[in-house]
Short mmCIF file of C-alpha atoms and ligand atoms in Angstrom, two decimals:
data_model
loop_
_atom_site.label_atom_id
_atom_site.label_comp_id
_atom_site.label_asym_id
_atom_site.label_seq_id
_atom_site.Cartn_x
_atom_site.Cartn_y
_atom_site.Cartn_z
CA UNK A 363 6.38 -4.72 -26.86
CA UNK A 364 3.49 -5.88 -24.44
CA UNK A 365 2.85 -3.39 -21.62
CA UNK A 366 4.92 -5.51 -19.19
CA UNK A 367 7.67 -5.88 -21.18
CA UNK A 368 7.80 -1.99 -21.43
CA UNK A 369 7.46 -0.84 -17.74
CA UNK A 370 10.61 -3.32 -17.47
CA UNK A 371 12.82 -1.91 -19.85
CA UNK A 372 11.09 1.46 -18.73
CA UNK A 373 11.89 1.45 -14.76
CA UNK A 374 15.58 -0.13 -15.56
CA UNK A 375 16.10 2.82 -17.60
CA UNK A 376 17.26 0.67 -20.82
CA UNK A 377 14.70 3.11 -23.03
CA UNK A 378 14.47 6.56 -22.05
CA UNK A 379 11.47 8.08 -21.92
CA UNK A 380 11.41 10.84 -24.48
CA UNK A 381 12.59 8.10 -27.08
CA UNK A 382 9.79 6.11 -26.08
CA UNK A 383 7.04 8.52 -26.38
CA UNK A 384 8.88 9.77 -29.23
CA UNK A 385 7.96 6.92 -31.29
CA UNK A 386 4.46 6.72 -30.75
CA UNK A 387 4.17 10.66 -31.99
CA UNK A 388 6.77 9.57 -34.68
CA UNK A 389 4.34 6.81 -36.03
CA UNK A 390 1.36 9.03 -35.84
CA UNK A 391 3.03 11.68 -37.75
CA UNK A 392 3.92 9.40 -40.35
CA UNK A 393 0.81 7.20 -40.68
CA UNK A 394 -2.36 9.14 -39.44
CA UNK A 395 -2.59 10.86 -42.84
CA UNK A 396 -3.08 7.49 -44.81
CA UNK A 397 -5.18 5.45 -42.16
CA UNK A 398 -7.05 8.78 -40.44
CA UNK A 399 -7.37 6.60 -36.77
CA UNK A 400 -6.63 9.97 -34.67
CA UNK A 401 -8.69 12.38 -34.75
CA UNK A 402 -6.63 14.65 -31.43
CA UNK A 403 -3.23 14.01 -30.18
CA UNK A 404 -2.54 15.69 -27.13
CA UNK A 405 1.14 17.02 -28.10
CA UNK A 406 1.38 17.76 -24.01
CA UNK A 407 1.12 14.27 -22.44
CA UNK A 408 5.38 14.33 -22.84
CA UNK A 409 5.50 16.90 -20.01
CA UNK A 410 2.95 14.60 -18.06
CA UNK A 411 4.41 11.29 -18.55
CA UNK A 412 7.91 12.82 -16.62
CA UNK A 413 5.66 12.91 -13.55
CA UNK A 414 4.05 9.89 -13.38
CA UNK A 415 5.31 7.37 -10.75
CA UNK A 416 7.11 4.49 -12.55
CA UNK A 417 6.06 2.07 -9.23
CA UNK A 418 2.32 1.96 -10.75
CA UNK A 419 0.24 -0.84 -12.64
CA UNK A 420 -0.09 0.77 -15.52
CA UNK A 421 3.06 3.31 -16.14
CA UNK A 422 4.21 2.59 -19.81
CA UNK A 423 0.76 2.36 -20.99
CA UNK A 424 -0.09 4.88 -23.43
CA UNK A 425 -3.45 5.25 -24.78
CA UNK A 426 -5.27 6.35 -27.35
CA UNK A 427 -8.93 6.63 -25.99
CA UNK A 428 -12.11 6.45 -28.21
CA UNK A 429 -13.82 10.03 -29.06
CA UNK A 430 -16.78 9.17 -27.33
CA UNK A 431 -14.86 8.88 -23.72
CA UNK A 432 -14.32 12.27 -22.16
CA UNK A 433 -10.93 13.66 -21.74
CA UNK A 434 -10.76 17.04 -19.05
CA UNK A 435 -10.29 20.18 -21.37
CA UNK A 436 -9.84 17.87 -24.78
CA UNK A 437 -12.50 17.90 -27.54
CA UNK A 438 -14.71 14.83 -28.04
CA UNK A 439 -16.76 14.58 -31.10
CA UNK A 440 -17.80 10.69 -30.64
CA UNK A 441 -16.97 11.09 -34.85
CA UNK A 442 -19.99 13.64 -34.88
CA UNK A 443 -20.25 17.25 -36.76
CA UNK A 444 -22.98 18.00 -33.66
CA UNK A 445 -19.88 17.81 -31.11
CA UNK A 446 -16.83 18.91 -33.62
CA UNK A 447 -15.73 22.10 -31.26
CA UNK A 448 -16.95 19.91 -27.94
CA UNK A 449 -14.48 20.32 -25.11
CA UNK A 450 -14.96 17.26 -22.56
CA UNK A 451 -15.50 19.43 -18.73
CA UNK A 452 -14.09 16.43 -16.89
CA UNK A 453 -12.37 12.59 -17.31
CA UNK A 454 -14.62 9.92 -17.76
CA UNK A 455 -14.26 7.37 -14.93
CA UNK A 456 -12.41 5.10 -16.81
CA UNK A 457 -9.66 7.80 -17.49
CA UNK A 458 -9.37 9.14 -14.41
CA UNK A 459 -8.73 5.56 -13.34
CA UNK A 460 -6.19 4.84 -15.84
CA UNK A 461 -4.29 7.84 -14.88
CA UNK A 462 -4.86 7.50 -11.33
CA UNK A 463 -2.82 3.80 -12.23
CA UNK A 464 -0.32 5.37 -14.08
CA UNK A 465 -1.47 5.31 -18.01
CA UNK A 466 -0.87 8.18 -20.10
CA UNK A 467 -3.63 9.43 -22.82
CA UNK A 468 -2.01 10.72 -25.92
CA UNK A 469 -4.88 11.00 -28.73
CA UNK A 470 -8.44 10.03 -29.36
CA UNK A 471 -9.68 7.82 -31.73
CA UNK A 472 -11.44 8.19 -34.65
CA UNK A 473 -15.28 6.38 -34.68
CA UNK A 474 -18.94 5.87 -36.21
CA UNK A 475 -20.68 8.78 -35.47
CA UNK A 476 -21.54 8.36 -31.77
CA UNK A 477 -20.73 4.53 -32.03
CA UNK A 478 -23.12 3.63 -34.77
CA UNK A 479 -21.27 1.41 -37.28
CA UNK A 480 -19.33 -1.48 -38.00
CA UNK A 481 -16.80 0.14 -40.33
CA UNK A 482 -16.00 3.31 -38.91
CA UNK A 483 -17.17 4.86 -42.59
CA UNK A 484 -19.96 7.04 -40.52
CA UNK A 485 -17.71 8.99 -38.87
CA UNK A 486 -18.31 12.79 -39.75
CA UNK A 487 -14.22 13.29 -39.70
CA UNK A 488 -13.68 10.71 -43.18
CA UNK A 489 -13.25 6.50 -42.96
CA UNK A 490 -10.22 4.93 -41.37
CA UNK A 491 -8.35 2.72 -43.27
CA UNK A 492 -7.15 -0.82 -42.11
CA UNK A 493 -3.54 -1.25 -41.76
CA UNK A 494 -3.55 -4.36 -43.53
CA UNK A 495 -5.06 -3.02 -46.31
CA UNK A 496 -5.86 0.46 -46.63
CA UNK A 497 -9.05 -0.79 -49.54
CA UNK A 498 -10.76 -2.19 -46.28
CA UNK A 499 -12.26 -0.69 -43.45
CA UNK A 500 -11.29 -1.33 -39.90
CA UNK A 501 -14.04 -2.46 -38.44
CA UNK A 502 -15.88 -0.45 -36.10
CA UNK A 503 -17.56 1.55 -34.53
CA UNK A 504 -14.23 1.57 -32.62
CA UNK A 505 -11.77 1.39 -36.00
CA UNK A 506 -9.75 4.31 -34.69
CA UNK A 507 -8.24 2.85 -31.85
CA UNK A 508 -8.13 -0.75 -33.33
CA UNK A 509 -5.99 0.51 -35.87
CA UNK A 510 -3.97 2.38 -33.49
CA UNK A 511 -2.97 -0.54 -31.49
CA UNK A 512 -2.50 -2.83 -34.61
CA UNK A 513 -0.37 0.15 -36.14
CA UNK A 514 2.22 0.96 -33.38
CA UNK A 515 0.68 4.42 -32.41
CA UNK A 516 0.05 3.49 -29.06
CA UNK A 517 0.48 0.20 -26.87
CA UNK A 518 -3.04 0.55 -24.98
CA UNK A 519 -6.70 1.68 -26.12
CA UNK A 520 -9.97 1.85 -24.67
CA UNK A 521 -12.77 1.71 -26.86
CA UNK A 522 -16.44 1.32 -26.65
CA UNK A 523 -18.50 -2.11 -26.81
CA UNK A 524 -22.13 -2.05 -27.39
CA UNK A 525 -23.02 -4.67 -30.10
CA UNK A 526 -19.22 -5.84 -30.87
CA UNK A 527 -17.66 -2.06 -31.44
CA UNK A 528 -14.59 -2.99 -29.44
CA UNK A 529 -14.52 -7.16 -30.57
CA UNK A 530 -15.20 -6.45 -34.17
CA UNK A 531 -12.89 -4.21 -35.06
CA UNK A 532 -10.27 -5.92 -32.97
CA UNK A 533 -10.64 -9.42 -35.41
CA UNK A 534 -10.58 -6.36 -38.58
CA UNK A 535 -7.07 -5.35 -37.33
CA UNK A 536 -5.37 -8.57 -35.41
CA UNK A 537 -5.73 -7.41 -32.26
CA UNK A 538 -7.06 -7.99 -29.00
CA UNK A 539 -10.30 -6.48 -27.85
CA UNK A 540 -12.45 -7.03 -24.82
CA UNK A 541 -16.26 -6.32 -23.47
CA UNK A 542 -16.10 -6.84 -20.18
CA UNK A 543 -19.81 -8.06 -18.17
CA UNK A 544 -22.05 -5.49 -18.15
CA UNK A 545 -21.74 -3.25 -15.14
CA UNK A 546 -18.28 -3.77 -14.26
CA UNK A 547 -17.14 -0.78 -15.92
CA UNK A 548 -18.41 2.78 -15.28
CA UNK A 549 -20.36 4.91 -18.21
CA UNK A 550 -19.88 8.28 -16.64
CA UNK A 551 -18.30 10.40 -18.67
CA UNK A 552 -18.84 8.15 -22.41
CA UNK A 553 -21.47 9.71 -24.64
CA UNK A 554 -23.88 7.22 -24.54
CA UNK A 555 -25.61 5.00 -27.15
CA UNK A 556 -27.51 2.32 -26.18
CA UNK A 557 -27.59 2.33 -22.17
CA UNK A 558 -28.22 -1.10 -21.13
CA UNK A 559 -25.48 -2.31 -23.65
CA UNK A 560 -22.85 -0.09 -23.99
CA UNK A 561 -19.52 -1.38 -21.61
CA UNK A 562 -16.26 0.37 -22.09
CA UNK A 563 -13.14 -1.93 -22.48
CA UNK A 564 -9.81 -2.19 -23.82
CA UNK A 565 -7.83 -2.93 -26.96
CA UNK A 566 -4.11 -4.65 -26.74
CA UNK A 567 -1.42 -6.41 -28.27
CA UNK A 568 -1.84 -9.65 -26.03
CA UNK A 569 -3.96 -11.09 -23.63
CA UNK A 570 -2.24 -10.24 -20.28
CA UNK A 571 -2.43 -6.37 -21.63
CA UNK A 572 -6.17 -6.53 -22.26
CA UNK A 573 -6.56 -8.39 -18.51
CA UNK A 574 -4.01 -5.33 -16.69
CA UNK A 575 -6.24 -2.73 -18.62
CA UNK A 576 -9.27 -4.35 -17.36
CA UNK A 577 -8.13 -4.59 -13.49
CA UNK A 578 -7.25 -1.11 -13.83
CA UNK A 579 -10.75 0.52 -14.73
CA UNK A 580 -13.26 -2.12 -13.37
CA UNK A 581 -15.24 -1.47 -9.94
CA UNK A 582 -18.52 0.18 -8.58
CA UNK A 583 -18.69 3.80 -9.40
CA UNK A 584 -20.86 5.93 -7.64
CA UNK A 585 -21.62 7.96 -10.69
CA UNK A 586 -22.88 4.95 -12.70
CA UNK A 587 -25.74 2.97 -10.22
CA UNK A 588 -25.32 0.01 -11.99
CA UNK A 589 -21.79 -1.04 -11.65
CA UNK A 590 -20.15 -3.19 -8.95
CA UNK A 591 -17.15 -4.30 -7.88
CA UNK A 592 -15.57 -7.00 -9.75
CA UNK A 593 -17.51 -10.62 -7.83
CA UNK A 594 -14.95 -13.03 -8.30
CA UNK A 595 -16.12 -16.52 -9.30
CA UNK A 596 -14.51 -19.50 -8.50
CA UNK A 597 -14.33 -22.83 -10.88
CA UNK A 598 -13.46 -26.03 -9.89
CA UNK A 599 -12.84 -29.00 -11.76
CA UNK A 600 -11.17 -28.71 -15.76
CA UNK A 601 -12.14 -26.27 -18.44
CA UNK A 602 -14.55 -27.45 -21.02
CA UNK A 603 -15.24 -25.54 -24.20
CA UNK A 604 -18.69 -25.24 -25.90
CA UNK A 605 -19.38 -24.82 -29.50
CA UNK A 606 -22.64 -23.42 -30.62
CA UNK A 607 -23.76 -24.92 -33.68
CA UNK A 608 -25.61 -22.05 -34.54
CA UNK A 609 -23.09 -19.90 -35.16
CA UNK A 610 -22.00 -21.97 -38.02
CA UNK A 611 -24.15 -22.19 -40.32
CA UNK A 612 -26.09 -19.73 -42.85
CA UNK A 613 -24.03 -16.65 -43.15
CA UNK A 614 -20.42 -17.01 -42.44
CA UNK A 615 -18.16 -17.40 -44.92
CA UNK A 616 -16.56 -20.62 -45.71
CA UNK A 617 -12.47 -19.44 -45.40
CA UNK A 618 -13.57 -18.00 -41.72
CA UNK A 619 -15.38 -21.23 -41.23
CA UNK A 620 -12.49 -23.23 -41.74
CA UNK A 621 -10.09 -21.50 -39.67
CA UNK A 622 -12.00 -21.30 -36.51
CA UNK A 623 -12.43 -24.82 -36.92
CA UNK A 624 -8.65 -25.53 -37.28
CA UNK A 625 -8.03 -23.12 -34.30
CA UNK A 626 -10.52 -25.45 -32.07
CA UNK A 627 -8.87 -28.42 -33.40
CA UNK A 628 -5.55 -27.16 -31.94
CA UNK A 629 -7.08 -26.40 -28.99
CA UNK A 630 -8.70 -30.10 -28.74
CA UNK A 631 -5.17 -31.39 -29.32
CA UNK A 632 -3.46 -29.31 -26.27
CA UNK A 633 -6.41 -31.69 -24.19
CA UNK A 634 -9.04 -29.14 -23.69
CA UNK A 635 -12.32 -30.84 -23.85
CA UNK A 636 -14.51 -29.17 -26.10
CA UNK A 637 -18.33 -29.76 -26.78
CA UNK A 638 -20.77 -28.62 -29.05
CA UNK A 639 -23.65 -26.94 -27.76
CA UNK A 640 -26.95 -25.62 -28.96
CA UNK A 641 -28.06 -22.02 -28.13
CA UNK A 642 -31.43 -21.75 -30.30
CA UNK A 643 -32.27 -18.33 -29.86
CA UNK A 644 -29.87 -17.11 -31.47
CA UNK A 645 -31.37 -16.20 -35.46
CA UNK A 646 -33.36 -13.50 -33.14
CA UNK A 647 -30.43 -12.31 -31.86
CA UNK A 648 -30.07 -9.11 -34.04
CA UNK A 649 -33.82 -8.07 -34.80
CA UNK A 650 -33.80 -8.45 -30.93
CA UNK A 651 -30.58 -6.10 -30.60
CA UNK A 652 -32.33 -3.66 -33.71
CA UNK A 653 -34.85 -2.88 -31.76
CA UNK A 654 -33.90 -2.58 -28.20
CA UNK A 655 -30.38 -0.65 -29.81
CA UNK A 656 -32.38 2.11 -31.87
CA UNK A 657 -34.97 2.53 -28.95
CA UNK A 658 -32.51 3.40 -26.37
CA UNK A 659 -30.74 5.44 -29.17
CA UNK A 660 -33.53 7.69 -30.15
CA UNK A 661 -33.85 8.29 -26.26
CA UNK A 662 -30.10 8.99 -25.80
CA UNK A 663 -29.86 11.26 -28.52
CA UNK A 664 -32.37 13.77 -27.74
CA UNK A 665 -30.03 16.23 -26.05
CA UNK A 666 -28.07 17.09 -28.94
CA UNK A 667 -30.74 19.71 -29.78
CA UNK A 668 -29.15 23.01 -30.15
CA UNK A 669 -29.44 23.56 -26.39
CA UNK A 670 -28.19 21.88 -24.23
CA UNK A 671 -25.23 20.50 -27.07
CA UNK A 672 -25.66 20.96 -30.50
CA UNK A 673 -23.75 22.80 -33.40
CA UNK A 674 -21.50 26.43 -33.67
CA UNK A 675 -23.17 28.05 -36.67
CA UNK A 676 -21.64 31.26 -38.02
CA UNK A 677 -24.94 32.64 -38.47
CA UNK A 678 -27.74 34.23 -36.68
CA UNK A 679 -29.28 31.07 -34.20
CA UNK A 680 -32.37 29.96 -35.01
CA UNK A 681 -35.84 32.05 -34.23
CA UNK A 682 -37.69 29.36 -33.09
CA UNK A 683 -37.15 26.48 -31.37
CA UNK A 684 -38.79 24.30 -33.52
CA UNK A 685 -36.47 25.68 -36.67
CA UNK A 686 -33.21 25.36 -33.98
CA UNK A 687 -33.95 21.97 -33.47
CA UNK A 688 -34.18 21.20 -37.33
CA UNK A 689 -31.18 23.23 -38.13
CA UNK A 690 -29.34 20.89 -35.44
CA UNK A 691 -30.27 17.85 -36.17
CA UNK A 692 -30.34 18.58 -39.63
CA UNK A 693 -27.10 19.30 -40.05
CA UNK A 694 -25.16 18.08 -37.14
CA UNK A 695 -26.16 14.39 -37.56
CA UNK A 696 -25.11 11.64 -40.44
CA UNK A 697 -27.67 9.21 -41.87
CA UNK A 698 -27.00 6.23 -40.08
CA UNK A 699 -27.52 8.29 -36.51
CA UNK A 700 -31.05 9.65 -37.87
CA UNK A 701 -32.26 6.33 -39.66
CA UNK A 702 -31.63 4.51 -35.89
CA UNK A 703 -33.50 7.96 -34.38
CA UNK A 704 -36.25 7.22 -36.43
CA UNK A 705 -36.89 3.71 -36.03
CA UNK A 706 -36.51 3.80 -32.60
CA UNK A 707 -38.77 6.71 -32.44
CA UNK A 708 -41.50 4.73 -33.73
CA UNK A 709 -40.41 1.16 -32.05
CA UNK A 710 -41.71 3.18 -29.19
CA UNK A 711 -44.84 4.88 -29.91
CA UNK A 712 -47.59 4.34 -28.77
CA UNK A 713 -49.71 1.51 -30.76
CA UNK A 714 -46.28 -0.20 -31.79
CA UNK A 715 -44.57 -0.28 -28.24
CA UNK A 716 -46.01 -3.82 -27.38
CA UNK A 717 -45.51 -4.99 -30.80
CA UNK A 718 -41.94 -4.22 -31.01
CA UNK A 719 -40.37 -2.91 -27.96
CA UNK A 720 -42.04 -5.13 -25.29
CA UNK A 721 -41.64 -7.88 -27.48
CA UNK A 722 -37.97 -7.63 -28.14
CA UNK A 723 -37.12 -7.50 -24.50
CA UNK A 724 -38.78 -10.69 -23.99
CA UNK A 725 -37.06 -12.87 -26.54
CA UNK A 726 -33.74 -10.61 -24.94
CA UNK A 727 -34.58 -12.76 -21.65
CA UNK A 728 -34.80 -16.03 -23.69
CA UNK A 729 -31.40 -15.15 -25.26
CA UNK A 730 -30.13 -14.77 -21.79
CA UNK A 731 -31.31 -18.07 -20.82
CA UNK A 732 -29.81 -19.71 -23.73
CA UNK A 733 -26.96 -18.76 -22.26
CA UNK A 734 -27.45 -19.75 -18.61
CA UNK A 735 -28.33 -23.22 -19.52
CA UNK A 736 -25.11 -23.34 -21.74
CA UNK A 737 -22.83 -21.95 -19.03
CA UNK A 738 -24.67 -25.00 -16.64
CA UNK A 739 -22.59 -27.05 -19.36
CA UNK A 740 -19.68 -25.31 -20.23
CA UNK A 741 -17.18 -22.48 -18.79
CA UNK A 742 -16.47 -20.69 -22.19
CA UNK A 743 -17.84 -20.78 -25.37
CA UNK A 744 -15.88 -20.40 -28.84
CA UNK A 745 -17.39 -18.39 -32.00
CA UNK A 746 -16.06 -16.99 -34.89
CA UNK A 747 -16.45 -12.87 -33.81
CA UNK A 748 -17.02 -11.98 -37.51
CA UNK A 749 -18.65 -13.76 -40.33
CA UNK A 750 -16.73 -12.05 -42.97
CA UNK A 751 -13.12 -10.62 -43.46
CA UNK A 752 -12.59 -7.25 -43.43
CA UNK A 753 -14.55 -5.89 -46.47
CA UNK A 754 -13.77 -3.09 -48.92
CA UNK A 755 -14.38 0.40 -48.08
CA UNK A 756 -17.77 1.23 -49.97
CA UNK A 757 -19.01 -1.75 -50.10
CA UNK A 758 -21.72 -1.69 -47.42
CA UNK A 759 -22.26 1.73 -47.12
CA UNK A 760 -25.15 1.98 -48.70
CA UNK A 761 -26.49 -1.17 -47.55
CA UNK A 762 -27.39 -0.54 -43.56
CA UNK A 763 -28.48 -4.42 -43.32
CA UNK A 764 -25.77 -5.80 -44.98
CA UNK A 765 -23.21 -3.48 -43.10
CA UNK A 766 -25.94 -4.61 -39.73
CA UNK A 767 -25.07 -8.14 -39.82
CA UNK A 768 -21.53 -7.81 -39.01
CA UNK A 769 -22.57 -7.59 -35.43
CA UNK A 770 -24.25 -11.25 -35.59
CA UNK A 771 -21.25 -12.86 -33.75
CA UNK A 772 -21.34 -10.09 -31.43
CA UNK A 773 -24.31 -8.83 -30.40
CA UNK A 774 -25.52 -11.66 -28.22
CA UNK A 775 -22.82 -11.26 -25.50
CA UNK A 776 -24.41 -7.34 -25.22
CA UNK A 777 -28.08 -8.89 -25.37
CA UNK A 778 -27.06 -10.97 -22.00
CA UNK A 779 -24.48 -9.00 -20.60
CA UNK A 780 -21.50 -11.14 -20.84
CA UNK A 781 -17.72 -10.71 -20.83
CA UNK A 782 -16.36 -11.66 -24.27
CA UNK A 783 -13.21 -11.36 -25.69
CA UNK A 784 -11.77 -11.59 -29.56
CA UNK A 785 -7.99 -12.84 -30.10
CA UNK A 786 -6.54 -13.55 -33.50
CA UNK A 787 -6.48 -16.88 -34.64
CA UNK A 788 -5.39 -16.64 -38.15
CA UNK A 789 -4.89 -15.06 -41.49
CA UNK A 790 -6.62 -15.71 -44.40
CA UNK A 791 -3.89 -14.25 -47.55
CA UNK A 792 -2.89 -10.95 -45.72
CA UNK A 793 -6.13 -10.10 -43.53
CA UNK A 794 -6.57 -11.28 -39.78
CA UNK A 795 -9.40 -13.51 -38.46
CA UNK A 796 -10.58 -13.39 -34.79
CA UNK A 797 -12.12 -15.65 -32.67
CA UNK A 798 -14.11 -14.76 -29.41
CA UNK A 799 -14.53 -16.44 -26.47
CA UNK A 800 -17.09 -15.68 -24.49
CA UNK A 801 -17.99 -16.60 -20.41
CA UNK A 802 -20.87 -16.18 -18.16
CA UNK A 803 -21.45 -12.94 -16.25
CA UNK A 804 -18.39 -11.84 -14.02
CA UNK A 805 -16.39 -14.93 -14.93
CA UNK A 806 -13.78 -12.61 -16.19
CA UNK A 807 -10.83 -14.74 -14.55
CA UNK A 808 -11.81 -17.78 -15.97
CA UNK A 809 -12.10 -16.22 -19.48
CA UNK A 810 -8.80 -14.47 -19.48
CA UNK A 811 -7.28 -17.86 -17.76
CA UNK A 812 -8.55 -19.98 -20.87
CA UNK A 813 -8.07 -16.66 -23.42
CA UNK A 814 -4.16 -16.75 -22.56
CA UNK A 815 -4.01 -20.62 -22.65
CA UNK A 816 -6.07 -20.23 -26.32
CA UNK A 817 -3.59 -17.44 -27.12
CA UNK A 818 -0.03 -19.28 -26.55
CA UNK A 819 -1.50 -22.32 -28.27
CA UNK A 820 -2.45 -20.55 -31.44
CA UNK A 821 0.92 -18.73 -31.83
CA UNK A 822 2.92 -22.02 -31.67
N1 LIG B 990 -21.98 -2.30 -35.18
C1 LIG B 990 -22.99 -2.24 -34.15
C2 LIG B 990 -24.00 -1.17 -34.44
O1 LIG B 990 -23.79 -0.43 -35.35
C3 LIG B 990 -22.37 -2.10 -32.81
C4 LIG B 990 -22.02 -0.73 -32.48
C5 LIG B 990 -21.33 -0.64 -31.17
O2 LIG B 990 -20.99 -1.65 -30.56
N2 LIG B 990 -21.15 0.57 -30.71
O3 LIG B 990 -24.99 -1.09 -33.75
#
């Protein structure tokens, strides 16, 4: 049942509400143990959900809520052995919204370790396993709550989006999964990755859940100086569609090919007028992403040095700070988080910065442009979000550019700050396929108005 449909059946009383929760708690007793997507439930929320008023937005919503997205007084490892026994001291933004609107938390996801990943195989607390197959991964880095959404456990998620965490996974799982523009949700309180991408956003069963979740946690925050309030921007005139032609060629795989193509075709038919389009700096897209991505990470991870956060050892602490530092690090982080550490690290040193860094962030303005010129065009553009299906567990692992170019789909909307949004749009044998749709900065309405028009066409 889609949110709305619950807080019906809810406020007339026609499900109780210990039967209701019941099942989610039911379905994660019965199912975590195979596909591992909680890593906390929070046995208490029962006792909160009597008190919540049954007049607000979001009352029916239950959530699970990514591990990297800080829950008062529950643990949050963002899927790291640094922050295993981690307690959160106060609710991220977005959660005290969602509770202030009357959404209920009941677990926390599992993830790659501090959002690195695109399978969710990196997180320190074992893979989880994708309902439709439990050989293939999930997606990631947001797999746990993907797979909580697509499995029944909940009927809301939030998860984090910082090169396609929340959109990938979402197309691995048949489900819905938005980034909203950056800046229109708050970071306080989610363990950061990569600063000037990372956007929190939610997971749902439909479009209309994904757009109530989204109302509910948007809007300037005083703790996080970039945000604002949603702008609302007004289109006149009829939709029209753009295609990149980029996006189609070297890379993607032929099935996924050929059903985005017979999804636009539908569309095409309901008399949407679609257009191809060119955006041509898009093969720099991910070196671009690389670079900026592992620089900001290797600055963001810093504090997890012993000090300030780092591991619980059962032995004597370090003598030194230089041997606390590689006892911490050493053991508390996985080798994707200290390969990104590294190359960042030297991205930004001194003799390299211009080379690399400086560099990156200029073709990140061209990217931009691309898109500004195609949004003078168009008012939403259509791309496959993944170039493959959902692959087999171990089969990327140890191949970090392989597993990298998963995000290729993806990564641009981050580079240039836009909302996008992936919906499934068909099956290839048993395993979903997802589409993404994707609109200039803070044209959220008119992306969710064409996502839900997209949406009811593809399910006829
Ligand atoms: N898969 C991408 C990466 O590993 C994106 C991660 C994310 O969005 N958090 O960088």
């Amino acid at each position: 049942m889609t949110i709305k449909e619950t807080q019906e059946k809810l406020r007339k009383k026609e499900i109780g509400l210990e039967e209701f929760l019941s099942q989610f708690f039911s379905r994660i007793k019965e199912r975590n143990k195979d596909l591992n997507a909680i890593l906390t439930t929070f046995e208490d929320a029962k006792e909160e959900m009597e008190k919540i008023n049954k007049t607000l937005p979001l009352y029916g919503a239950v959530f699970v809520v990514k591990d990297n997205i800080l829950v008062k007084d529950k643990r949050a490892t963002a899927g790291s052995k640094m922050l295993e026994h981690y307690i959160a001291p106060y609710d991220a933004t977005v959660v005290e919204k969602i509770k202030e609107k009357g959404g209920l938390v009941i677990g926390k996801g599992n993830m790659d370790e501090f959002a690195m990943g695109s399978s969710t195989e990196n997180s320190a607390f074992g893979p989880t396993r994708n309902p439709y197959d439990l050989e293939r991964v999930p997606g990631g880095s947001s797999g746990g709550c993907a797979v909580a959404i697509a499995d029944n456990m909940c009927n809301a998620a939030l998860g984090s989006d910082t090169g396609g965490s929340i959109r990938q996974p979402a197309a691995f799982c048949g489900v819905v999964g938005f980034k909203p523009t950056y800046g229109t949700v708050s970071r306080s309180g989610v363990i950061s990755m990569a600063s000037s991408f990372d956007q929190v956003g939610p997971f749902a069963k439909c479009v209309d859940d994904a757009h109530l979740i989204f109302e509910a946690i948007a809007g300037k925050d005083k703790k996080d100086s970039v945000t604002s309030d949603i702008i609302k921007k007004e289109k006149k005139g009829s939709i029209k569609i753009g295609v990149p032609k980029e996006y189609f060629v070297a890379g993607i795989n032929d099935d996924i090919k050929k059903v985005i193509m017979q999804a636009i075709d539908k569309i095409e038919k309901s008399k949407i007028e679609i257009v191809e389009i060119s955006l041509p700096y898009t093969e720099y897209a991910l070196p671009t992403y690389e670079i900026i991505m592992a620089s900001e990470v290797s600055a963001n991870m810093a504090r997890f040095d012993g000090i300030r956060y780092g591991l619980e050892f059962d032995r004597p602490f370090a003598k030194t700070l230089k041997e606390a530092y590689l006892e911490n690090r050493g053991e508390g982080l996985g080798r994707e988080v200290k390969r990104r550490i590294i190359l960042g690290t030297y991205a930004l040193s001194s003799g390299y910065f211009d080379a690399y860094y400086i560099k990156a962030q200029k073709v990140r303005s061209l990217i931009a442009e691309d898109f500004r010129n195609a949004f003078n065009k168009v008012d939403v553009i259509i791309t496959p979000t993944t170039p493959t299906l959902p692959f087999k567990i171990g089969e990327k692992i140890e191949d970090p550019l392989s597993m990298h170019l998963s995000d290729i789909f993806t990564a641009t909307a981050n580079l240039a700050g836009l909302p996008a949004i992936s919906l499934p749009c068909g099956k290839i044998g048993n395993l979903p396929v997802g589409a993404q749709l994707m609109a200039d900065r803070f044209y959220e309405d008119i992306l969710f108005e064409v996502a839900k028009k997209v949406e009811k066409i593809w399910k006829n």
